[in-house]
């Protein structure tokens, strides 16, 4: 079920995860710049800089302008996928949802007038389930998969 929910998330989330994994993986051996990360993600460096800005605002990375390069501000085992999801989201905790409800259902229609009553609670529960699942996985867990110390689900 969560696989289907992930398809609705903005690509900014997965690019942000990829970005932080690059920082974690290479920060001790390389200058991890937006161009460096862009080469790994195949994304425009401008997009990477915007994502790094959001990660910085969330207290997850430090980026040195001029000198260049980013480093994690927190231990990788203290950064969860939920932290990253919240950092790239432009909504507050109360507004954030993977589900975009269509605007202005027809109040004159028997379905349109009741669609929120029918869907709001299941969608809220789905959002809570997604966030609970994201909170279970740390950046360190993902790095362990990348370097071959673990497999998905360990």
XYZ file of C-alpha atoms in Angstrom:
154
model
C 0.000 0.000 0.000
C 2.740 2.493 0.880
C 4.345 1.959 -2.527
C 1.248 3.452 -4.150
C 1.291 6.411 -1.756
C 4.938 7.123 -2.557
C 3.996 7.575 -6.216
C 2.016 10.685 -5.203
C 4.928 12.346 -3.384
C 6.805 15.095 -5.121
C 10.109 14.067 -6.664
C 11.670 16.679 -4.378
C 11.415 14.133 -1.579
C 13.375 11.393 -3.329
C 15.872 13.909 -4.709
C 16.329 15.273 -1.174
C 16.952 11.767 0.173
C 19.426 11.122 -2.663
C 21.090 14.477 -1.939
C 21.548 13.771 1.761
C 22.831 10.285 1.008
C 25.453 11.827 -1.294
C 26.459 14.248 1.451
C 26.711 11.417 3.981
C 28.545 9.060 1.643
C 31.083 11.550 0.266
C 31.468 14.327 2.867
C 34.691 12.871 4.310
C 36.433 12.342 0.975
C 35.047 14.921 -1.465
C 33.754 18.462 -1.651
C 30.041 17.732 -1.949
C 28.780 20.652 -4.030
C 25.482 21.064 -5.832
C 27.279 20.208 -9.096
C 28.680 17.055 -7.490
C 25.220 15.997 -6.263
C 23.626 16.974 -9.588
C 25.957 14.519 -11.341
C 24.661 11.709 -9.116
C 20.976 12.646 -9.272
C 20.950 13.754 -12.928
C 19.122 16.882 -11.780
C 19.888 20.533 -12.446
C 22.297 21.982 -9.830
C 19.829 24.852 -9.273
C 17.226 22.327 -8.072
C 19.836 20.710 -5.819
C 20.700 24.121 -4.329
C 17.015 24.766 -3.594
C 16.727 21.385 -1.892
C 19.932 21.983 0.067
C 18.473 25.326 1.152
C 15.416 23.551 2.543
C 17.624 20.956 4.232
C 19.697 23.778 5.759
C 16.572 25.572 6.996
C 15.488 22.301 8.638
C 18.861 22.010 10.390
C 19.960 18.912 8.490
C 22.912 20.217 6.450
C 25.443 23.003 6.397
C 26.503 24.362 3.038
C 29.597 26.536 2.783
C 29.136 29.168 0.115
C 32.317 30.135 -1.696
C 34.428 27.323 -0.269
C 31.722 24.963 -1.392
C 30.520 21.687 -0.105
C 27.852 20.428 2.246
C 28.047 18.394 5.424
C 25.419 16.857 7.659
C 24.621 18.808 10.819
C 23.113 15.780 12.568
C 24.185 12.196 12.860
C 22.739 10.102 10.018
C 20.992 7.836 12.518
C 19.129 10.895 13.855
C 17.787 11.983 10.429
C 14.650 10.094 9.421
C 12.802 9.998 6.142
C 10.042 11.879 7.954
C 12.484 14.702 8.760
C 13.372 14.929 5.080
C 9.735 14.723 3.981
C 8.834 17.584 6.319
C 11.844 19.623 5.208
C 10.929 19.533 1.506
C 7.229 20.100 2.137
C 6.040 23.668 1.749
C 3.059 23.057 4.025
C 2.804 23.219 7.805
C 2.298 20.024 9.819
C -1.485 20.594 9.800
C -1.645 21.208 6.036
C 0.850 18.629 4.733
C -0.658 15.714 2.846
C 0.304 13.458 -0.026
C -3.317 13.674 -1.113
C -4.370 16.687 -3.119
C -8.112 17.107 -2.836
C -9.833 18.569 -5.894
C -11.129 22.089 -5.380
C -14.803 22.967 -5.096
C -16.781 19.713 -5.325
C -20.356 20.478 -6.380
C -22.463 21.011 -3.237
C -25.625 20.440 -5.290
C -24.537 16.903 -6.177
C -25.262 14.062 -3.720
C -21.702 12.783 -4.184
C -19.953 16.156 -4.337
C -21.737 17.403 -1.228
C -20.540 14.399 0.814
C -17.126 13.659 -0.705
C -15.208 15.285 2.155
C -17.291 13.414 4.740
C -16.504 10.179 2.921
C -12.793 10.714 2.215
C -11.303 13.058 4.826
C -10.833 10.471 7.595
C -9.397 7.672 5.399
C -6.990 10.163 3.800
C -5.967 11.517 7.198
C -5.335 7.946 8.390
C -3.292 7.234 5.264
C -1.183 10.336 5.861
C -0.566 9.287 9.473
C 0.427 5.772 8.357
C 2.838 7.168 5.790
C 4.464 9.482 8.318
C 4.744 6.680 10.882
C 6.482 4.496 8.294
C 8.859 7.274 7.213
C 9.816 7.858 10.837
C 11.080 4.253 11.113
C 13.878 4.679 8.554
C 16.990 6.763 9.115
C 19.517 8.081 6.640
C 21.983 5.687 8.257
C 19.678 2.743 7.443
C 19.696 3.760 3.782
C 23.472 4.246 3.723
C 23.836 0.696 5.077
C 21.881 -0.567 2.066
C 24.002 1.494 -0.338
C 27.308 0.214 1.032
C 26.025 -3.368 1.226
C 25.880 -3.729 5.019
C 22.139 -4.347 4.922
C 19.309 -4.988 2.527
C 15.978 -3.252 2.279
C 13.797 -4.214 5.221
C 16.627 -5.279 7.568
